[in-house]
Coordinates of C-alpha atoms and ligand atoms in Angstrom, one line a residue:
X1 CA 163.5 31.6 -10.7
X2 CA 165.7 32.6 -13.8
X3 CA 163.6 32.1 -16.8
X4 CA 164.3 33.9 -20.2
X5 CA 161.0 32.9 -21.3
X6 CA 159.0 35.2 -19.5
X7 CA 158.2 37.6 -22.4
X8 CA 155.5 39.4 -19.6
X9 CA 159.0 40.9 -17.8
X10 CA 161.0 41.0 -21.2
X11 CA 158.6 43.5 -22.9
X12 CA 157.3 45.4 -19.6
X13 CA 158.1 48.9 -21.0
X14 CA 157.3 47.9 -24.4
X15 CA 153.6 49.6 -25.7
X16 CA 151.7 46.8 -28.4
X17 CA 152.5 49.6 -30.8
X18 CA 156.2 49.5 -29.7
X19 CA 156.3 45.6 -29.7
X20 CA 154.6 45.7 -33.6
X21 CA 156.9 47.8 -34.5
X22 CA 160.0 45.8 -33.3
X23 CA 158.6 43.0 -34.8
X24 CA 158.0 44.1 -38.2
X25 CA 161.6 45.6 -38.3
X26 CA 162.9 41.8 -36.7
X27 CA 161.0 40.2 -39.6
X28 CA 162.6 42.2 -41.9
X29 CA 166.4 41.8 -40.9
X30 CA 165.9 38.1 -41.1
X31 CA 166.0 37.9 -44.9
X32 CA 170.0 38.1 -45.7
X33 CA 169.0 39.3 -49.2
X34 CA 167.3 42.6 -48.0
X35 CA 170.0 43.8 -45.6
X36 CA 172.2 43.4 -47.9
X37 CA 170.6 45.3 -50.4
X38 CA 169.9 47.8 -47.8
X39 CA 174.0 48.2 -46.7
X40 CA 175.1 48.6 -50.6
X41 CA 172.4 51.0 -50.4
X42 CA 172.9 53.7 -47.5
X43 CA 176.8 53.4 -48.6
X44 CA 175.9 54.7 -51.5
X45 CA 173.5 57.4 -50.5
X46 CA 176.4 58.2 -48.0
X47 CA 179.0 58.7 -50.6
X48 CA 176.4 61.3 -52.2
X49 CA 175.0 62.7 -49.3
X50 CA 171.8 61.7 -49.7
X51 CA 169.3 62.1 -46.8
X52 CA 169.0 58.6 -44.9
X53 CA 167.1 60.2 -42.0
X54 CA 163.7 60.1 -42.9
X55 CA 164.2 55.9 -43.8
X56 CA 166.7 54.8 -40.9
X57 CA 165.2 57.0 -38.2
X58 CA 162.1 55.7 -37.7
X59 CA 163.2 51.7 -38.0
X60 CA 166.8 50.8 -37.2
X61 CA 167.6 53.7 -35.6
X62 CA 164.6 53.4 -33.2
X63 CA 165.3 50.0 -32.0
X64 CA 168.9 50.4 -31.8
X65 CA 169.8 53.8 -30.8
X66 CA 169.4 55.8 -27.7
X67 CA 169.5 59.3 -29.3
X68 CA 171.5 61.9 -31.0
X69 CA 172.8 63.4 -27.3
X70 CA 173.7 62.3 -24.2
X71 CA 170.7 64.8 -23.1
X72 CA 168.3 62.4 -25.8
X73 CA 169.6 59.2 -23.8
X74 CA 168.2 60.6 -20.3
X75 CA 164.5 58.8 -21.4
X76 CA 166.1 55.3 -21.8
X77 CA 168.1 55.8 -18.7
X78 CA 165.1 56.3 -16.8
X79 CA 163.2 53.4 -18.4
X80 CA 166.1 50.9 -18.4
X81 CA 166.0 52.3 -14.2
X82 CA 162.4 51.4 -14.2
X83 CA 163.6 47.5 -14.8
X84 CA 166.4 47.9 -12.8
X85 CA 169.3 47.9 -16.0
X86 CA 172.2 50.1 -15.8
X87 CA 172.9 52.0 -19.1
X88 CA 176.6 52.2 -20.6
X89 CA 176.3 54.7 -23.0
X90 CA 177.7 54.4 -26.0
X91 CA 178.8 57.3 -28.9
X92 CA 179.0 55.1 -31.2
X93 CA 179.9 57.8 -34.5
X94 CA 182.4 55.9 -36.2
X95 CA 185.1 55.8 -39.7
X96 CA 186.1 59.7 -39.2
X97 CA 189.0 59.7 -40.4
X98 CA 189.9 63.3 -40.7
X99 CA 192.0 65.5 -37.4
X100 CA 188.9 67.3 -36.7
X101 CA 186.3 64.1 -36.9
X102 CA 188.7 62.2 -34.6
X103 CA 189.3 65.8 -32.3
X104 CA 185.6 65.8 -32.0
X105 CA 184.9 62.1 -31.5
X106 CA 187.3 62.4 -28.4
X107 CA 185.7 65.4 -27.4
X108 CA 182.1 63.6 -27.0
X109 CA 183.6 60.8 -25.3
X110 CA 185.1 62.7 -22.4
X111 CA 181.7 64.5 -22.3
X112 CA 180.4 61.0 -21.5
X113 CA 182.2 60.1 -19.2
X114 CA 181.9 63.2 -17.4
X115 CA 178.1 62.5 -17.9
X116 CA 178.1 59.2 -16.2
X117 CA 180.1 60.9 -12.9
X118 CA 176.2 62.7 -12.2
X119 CA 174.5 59.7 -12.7
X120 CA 174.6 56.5 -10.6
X121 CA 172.8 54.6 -13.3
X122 CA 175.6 54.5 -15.7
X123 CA 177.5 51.6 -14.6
X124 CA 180.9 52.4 -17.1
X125 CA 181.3 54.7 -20.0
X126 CA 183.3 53.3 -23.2
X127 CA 185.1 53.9 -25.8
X128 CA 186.1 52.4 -29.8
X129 CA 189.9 53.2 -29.8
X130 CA 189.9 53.5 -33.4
X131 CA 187.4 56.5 -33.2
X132 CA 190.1 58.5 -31.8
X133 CA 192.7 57.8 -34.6
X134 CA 193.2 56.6 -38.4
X135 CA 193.1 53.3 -39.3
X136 CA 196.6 53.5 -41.0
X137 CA 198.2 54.5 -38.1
X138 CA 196.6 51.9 -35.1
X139 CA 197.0 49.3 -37.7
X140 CA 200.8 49.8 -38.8
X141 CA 200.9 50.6 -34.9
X142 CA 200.1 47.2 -34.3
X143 CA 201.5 45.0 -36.9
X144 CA 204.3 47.0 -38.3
X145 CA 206.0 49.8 -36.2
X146 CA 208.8 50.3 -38.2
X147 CA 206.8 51.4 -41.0
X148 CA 205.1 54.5 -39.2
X149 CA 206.5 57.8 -40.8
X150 CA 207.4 60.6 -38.6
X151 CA 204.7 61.9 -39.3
X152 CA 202.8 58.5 -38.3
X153 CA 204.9 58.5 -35.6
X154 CA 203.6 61.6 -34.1
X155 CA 199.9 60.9 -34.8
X156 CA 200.4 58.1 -32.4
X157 CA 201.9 59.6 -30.0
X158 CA 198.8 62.6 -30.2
X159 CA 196.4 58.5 -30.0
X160 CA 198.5 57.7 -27.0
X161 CA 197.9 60.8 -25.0
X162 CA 193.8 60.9 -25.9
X163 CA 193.9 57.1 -25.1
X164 CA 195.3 58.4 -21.2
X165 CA 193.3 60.7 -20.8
X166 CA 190.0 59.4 -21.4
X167 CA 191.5 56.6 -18.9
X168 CA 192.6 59.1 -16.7
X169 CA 189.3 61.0 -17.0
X170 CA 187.6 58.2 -15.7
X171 CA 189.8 57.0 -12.9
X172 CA 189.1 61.3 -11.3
X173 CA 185.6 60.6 -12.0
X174 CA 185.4 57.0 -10.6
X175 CA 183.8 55.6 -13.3
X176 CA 184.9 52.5 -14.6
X177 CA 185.8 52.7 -18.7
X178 CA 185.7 49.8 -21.3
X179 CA 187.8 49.7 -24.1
X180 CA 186.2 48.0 -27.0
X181 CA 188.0 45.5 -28.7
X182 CA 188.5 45.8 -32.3
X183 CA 190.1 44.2 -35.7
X184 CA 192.5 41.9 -35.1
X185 CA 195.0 44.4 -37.4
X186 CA 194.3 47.0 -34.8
X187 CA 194.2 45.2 -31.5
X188 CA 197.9 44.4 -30.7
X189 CA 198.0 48.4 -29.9
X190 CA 195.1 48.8 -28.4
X191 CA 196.0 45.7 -26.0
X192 CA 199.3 47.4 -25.5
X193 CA 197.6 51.0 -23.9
X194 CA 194.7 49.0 -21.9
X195 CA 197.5 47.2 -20.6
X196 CA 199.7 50.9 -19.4
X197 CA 196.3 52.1 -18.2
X198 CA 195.0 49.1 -16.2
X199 CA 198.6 49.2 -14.7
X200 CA 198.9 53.1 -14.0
X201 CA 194.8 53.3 -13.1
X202 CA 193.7 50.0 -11.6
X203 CA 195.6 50.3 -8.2
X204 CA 192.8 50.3 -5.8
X205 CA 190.0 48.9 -7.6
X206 CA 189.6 48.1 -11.9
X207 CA 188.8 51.1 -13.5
X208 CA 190.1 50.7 -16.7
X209 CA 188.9 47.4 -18.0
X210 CA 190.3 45.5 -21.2
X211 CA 187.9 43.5 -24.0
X212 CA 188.8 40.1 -24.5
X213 CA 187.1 38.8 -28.0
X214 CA 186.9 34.8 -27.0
X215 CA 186.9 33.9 -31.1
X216 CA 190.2 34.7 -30.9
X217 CA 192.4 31.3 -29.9
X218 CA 195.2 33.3 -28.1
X219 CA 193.2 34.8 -25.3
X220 CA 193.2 32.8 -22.6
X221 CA 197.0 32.9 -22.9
X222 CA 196.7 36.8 -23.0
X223 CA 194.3 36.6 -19.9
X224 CA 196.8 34.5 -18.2
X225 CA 199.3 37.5 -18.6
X226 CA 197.0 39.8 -17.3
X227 CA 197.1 38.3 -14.3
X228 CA 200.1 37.8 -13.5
X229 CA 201.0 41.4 -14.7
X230 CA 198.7 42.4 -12.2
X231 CA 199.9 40.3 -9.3
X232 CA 203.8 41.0 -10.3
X233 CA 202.7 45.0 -10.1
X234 CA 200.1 45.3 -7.9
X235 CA 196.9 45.9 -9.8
X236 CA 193.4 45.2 -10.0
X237 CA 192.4 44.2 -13.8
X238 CA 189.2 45.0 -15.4
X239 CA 188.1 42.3 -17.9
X240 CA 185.4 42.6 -20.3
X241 CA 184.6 39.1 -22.5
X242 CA 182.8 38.8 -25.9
X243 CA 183.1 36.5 -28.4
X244 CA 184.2 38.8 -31.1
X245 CA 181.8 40.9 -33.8
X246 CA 184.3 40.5 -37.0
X247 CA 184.9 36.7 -37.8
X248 CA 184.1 36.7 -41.0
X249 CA 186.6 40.1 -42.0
X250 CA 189.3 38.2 -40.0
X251 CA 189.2 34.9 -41.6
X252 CA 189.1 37.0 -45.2
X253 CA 192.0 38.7 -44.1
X254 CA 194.0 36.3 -42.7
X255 CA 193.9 34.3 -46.0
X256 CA 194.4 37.0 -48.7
X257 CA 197.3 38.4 -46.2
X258 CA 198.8 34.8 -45.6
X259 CA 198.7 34.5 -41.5
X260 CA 197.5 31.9 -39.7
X261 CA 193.6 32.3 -39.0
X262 CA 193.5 34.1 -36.0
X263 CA 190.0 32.7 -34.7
X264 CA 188.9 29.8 -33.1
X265 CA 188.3 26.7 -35.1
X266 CA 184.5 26.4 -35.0
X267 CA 181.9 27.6 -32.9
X268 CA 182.2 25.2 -30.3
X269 CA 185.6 26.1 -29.8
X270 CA 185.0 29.7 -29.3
X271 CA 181.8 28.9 -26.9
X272 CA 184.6 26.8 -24.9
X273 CA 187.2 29.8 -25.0
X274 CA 184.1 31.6 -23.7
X275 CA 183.3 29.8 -21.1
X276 CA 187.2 28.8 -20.3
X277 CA 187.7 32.8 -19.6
X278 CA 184.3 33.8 -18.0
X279 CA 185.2 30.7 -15.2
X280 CA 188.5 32.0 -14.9
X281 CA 188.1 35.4 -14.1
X282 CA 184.9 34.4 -11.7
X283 CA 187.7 32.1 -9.5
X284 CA 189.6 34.6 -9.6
X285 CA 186.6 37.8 -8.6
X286 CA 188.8 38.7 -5.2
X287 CA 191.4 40.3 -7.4
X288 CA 189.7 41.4 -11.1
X289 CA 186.0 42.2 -12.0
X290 CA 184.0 40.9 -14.8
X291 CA 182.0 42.1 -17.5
X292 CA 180.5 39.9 -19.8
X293 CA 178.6 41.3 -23.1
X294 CA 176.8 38.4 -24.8
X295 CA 173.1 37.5 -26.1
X296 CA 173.7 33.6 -25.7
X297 CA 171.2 32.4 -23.5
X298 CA 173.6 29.6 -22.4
X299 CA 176.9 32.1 -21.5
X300 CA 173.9 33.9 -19.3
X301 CA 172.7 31.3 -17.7
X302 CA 176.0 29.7 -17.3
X303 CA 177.3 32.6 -15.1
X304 CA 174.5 33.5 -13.3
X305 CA 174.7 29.7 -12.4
X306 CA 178.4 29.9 -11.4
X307 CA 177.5 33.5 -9.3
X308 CA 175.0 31.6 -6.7
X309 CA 176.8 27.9 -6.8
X310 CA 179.7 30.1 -5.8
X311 CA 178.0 32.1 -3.1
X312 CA 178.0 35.2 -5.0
X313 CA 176.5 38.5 -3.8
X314 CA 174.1 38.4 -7.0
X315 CA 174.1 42.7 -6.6
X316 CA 177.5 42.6 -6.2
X317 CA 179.0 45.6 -8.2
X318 CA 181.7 43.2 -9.6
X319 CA 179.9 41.6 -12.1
X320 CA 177.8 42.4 -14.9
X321 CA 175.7 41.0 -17.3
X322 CA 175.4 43.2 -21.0
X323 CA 173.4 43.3 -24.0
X324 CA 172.8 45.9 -26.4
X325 CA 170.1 48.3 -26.8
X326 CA 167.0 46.4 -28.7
X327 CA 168.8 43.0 -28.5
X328 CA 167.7 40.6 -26.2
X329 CA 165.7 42.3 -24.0
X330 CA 164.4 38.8 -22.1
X331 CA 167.8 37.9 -20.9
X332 CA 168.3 41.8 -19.4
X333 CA 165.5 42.3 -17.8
X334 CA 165.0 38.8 -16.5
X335 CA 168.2 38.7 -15.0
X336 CA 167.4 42.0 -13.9
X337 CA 164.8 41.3 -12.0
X338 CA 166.3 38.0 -10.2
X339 CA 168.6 40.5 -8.5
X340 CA 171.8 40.3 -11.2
X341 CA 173.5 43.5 -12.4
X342 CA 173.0 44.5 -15.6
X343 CA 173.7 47.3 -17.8
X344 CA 172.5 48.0 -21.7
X345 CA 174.7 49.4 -24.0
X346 CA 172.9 52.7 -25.2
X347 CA 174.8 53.7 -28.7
X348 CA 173.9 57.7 -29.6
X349 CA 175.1 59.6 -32.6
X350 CA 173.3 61.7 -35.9
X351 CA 171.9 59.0 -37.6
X352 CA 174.8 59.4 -40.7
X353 CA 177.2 58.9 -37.9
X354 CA 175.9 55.7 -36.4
X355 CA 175.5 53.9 -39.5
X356 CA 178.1 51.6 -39.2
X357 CA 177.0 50.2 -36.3
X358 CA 173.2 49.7 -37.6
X359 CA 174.4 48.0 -40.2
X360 CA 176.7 45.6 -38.3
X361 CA 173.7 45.0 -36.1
X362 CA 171.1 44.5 -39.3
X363 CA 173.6 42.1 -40.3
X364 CA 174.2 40.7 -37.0
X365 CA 170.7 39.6 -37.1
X366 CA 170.7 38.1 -40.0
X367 CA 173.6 35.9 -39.6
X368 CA 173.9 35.2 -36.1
X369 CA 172.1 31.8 -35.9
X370 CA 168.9 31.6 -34.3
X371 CA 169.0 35.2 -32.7
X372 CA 166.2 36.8 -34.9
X373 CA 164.0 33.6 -34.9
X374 CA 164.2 34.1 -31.1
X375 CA 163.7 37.8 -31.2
X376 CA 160.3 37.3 -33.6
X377 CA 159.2 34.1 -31.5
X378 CA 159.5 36.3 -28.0
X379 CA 157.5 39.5 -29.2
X380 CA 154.7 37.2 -30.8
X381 CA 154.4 35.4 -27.4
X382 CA 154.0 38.7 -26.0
X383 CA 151.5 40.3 -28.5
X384 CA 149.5 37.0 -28.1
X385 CA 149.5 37.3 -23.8
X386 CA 148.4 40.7 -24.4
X387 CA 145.2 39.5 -26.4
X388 CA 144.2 36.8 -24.0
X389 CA 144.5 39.3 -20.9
Ligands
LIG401 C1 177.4 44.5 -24.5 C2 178.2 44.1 -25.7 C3 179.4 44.7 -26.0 C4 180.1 44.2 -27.1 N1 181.3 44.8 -27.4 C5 182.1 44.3 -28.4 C6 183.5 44.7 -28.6 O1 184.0 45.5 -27.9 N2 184.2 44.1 -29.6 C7 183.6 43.1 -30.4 O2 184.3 42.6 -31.3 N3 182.3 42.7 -30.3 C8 181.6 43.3 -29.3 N4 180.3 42.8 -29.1 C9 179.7 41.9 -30.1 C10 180.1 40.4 -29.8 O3 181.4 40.2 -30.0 C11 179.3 39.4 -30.7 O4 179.5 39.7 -32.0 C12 177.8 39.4 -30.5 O5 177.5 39.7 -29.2 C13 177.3 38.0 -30.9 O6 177.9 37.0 -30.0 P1 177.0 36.4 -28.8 O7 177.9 35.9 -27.7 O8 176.1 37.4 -28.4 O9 176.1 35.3 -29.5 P2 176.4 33.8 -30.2 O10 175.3 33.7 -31.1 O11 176.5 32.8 -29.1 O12 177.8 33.9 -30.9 C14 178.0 34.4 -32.1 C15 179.5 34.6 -32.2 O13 180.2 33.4 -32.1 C16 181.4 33.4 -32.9 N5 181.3 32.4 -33.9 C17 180.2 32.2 -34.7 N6 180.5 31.2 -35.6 C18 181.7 30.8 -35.4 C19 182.6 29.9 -36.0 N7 182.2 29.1 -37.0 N8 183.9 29.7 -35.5 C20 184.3 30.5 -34.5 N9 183.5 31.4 -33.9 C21 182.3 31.6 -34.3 C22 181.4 34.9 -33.5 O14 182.2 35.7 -32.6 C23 180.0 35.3 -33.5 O15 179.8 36.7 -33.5 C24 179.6 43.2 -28.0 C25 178.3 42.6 -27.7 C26 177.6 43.0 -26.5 C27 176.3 42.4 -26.2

């Protein structure tokens, strides 16, 4: 029986001084005030170069992050394999702007996903398309073409050939890839290569799967296209759903720029585009697979639902269920261990390096409604089982 409550499977591989730990650091991303502080902060101390190690390593860091190396992520693989959870991981080193950043951002990530070949407990490897190229150029790429320079011109051509071949890379190695979705500004380019490589890479099975960010009101017709694409040309399409990590940047945007508002109306609507796409691609699971990254209970329950009303082979390698590293651990590894496929995404980088992402996930906790109350209200029911045992 699927119950997300059951903090005693939740927290297995959690140690009382680990689940302390987490929940002091939970208790302190709930107040708005201090992680804002704390993100004008470390931007600061980054523009300086001041050391944020010795703060951000042994909080954020250690909740969030698997490691510096792949090598450091090899102790979270074997735990998350312990509770049956796949890992995806994750180098998650972002904003280098300059050639040789980028050169060795896309240098790591084929690294990865040569990593995951030896290891059947990565279930995909992954990538941030905007790691492996400047902002100016995947945003004029994607909103204004005409405007890119030679120059521009070339450097996306250099973005189009790394984007293959990390695609490429993981169709010889047989590892399926995700291709994170990103700003809206950005995405139009990004849909354009997933698109190329689910076509020239997805023949026999989905390797190469595309992010569809359900906030977004256009995506179900965009998933529609997908599909036909793929029965007009004789593919097999990867599809990974989320409901979108930059709402409140769009919505910004989209005003001060003067374009329609590019996200759903409310939350309701998006939780409906959610659902609306997850459904789809499930009645459709003979021709594409499914991932689906989310921490709403609801979404989980809803497809693990659908999977066994449908008849669904629960282990079957087609779908998976995905939450990040330190988030939501009673929805993993309960599913887990009611049979459904599940991976964590593992993020690794220098602590400098993976900043960006700890703060969007301090903030994340703050703002996303009811997520840290549940985080805090899980690890006290565990710390209080633990007395009375
Ligand atoms: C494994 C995994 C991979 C991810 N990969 C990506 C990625 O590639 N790209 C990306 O952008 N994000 C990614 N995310 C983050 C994701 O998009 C969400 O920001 C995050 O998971 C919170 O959404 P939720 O479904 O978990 O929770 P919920 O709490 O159910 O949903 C919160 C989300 O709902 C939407 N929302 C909230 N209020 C409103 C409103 N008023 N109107 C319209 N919509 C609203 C926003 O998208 C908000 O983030 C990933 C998350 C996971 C778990």
């Amino acid at each position: 029986m699927l119950d997300f409550n059951n903090t005693e499977i939740a927290f297995a591989s959690k140690s009382n001084s680990e689940l302390g730990n987490a929940y002091l650091l939970f208790n302190v991303m709930k107040r708005p005030g201090v992680v804002k502080f704390g993100k004008f902060a470390s931007n600061i101390a980054l523009s300086i170069h001041f050391p944020l190690g010795w703060i951000v390593k042994p909080t954020l860091y250690k909740q969030f992050v698997g490691g510096e190396t792949l090598q450091d992520c090899t102790k979270y693989i074997d735990l998350l394999k312990r509770n049956h959870v796949k890992s995806t991981l994750d180098y998650s080193a972002e904003s280098k702007q300059t050639p040789e950043g980028i050169q060795a951002t896309f240098a790591e990530t084929l690294r990865s996903i040569d990593f995951a070949r030896e290891n059947p407990q990565i279930a995909y490897a992954v990538f941030k398309p905007s790691t492996i190229t400047t902002d100016t150029v995947l945003s004029k790429a994607s909103e204004k073409r005409e405007d890119l320079s030679i120059e521009e011109l070339k450097e996306f051509r250099e973005f189009r050939e790394r984007f293959m071949t990390l695609c490429r890379r993981a169709y010889d190695n047989n590892i399926r890839i995700l291709v994170d979705a990103e700003d809206y500004c950005f995405q139009d380019a990004i849909d354009e290569l997933t698109d190329e490589a689910m076509r020239q890479f997805n023949t026999k099975r989905a390797i190469v799967f595309a992010t569809l960010q359900m906030y977004r009101h256009d995506r179900m017709a965009y998933l529609q296209r997908i599909y036909d694409d793929a029965l007009k040309t004789g593919y097999y399409p990867g599809i990974k759903f989320v409901r979108g990590a930059y709402m409140e940047e769009e919505r910004k945007r989209a005003g001060e720029m003067g374009y329609p508002d590019p996200i759903c109306k409310d939350k309701q609507a998006t939780d409906d585009n959610f659902d609306a796409g997850v459904s789809y691609v499930v009645d459709h699971i003979d021709r594409m697979e499914l991932f689906m990254g989310t921490h709403n209970e609801q979404s989980n329950y809803k497809l693990a639902t659908l999977i066994d009303k449908k008849n669904l082979d629960r282990g079957s390698e087609r779908i998976f269920f995905s939450q990040l590293l330190g988030m939501s651990d009673n929805i993993s590894f309960n599913l887990a261990h009611n049979g459904y496929n599940v991976t964590k995404y593992v993020p690794y980088a220098k602590v400098r390096d993976v900043l960006p992402y700890l703060l969007r996930r301090a903030e994340e906790n703050t703002s996303v409604a009811g997520q840290t109350g549940r985080e805090l209200r899980m690890l006290k029911a565990e710390m209080e089982r633990r007395k009375k045992e």
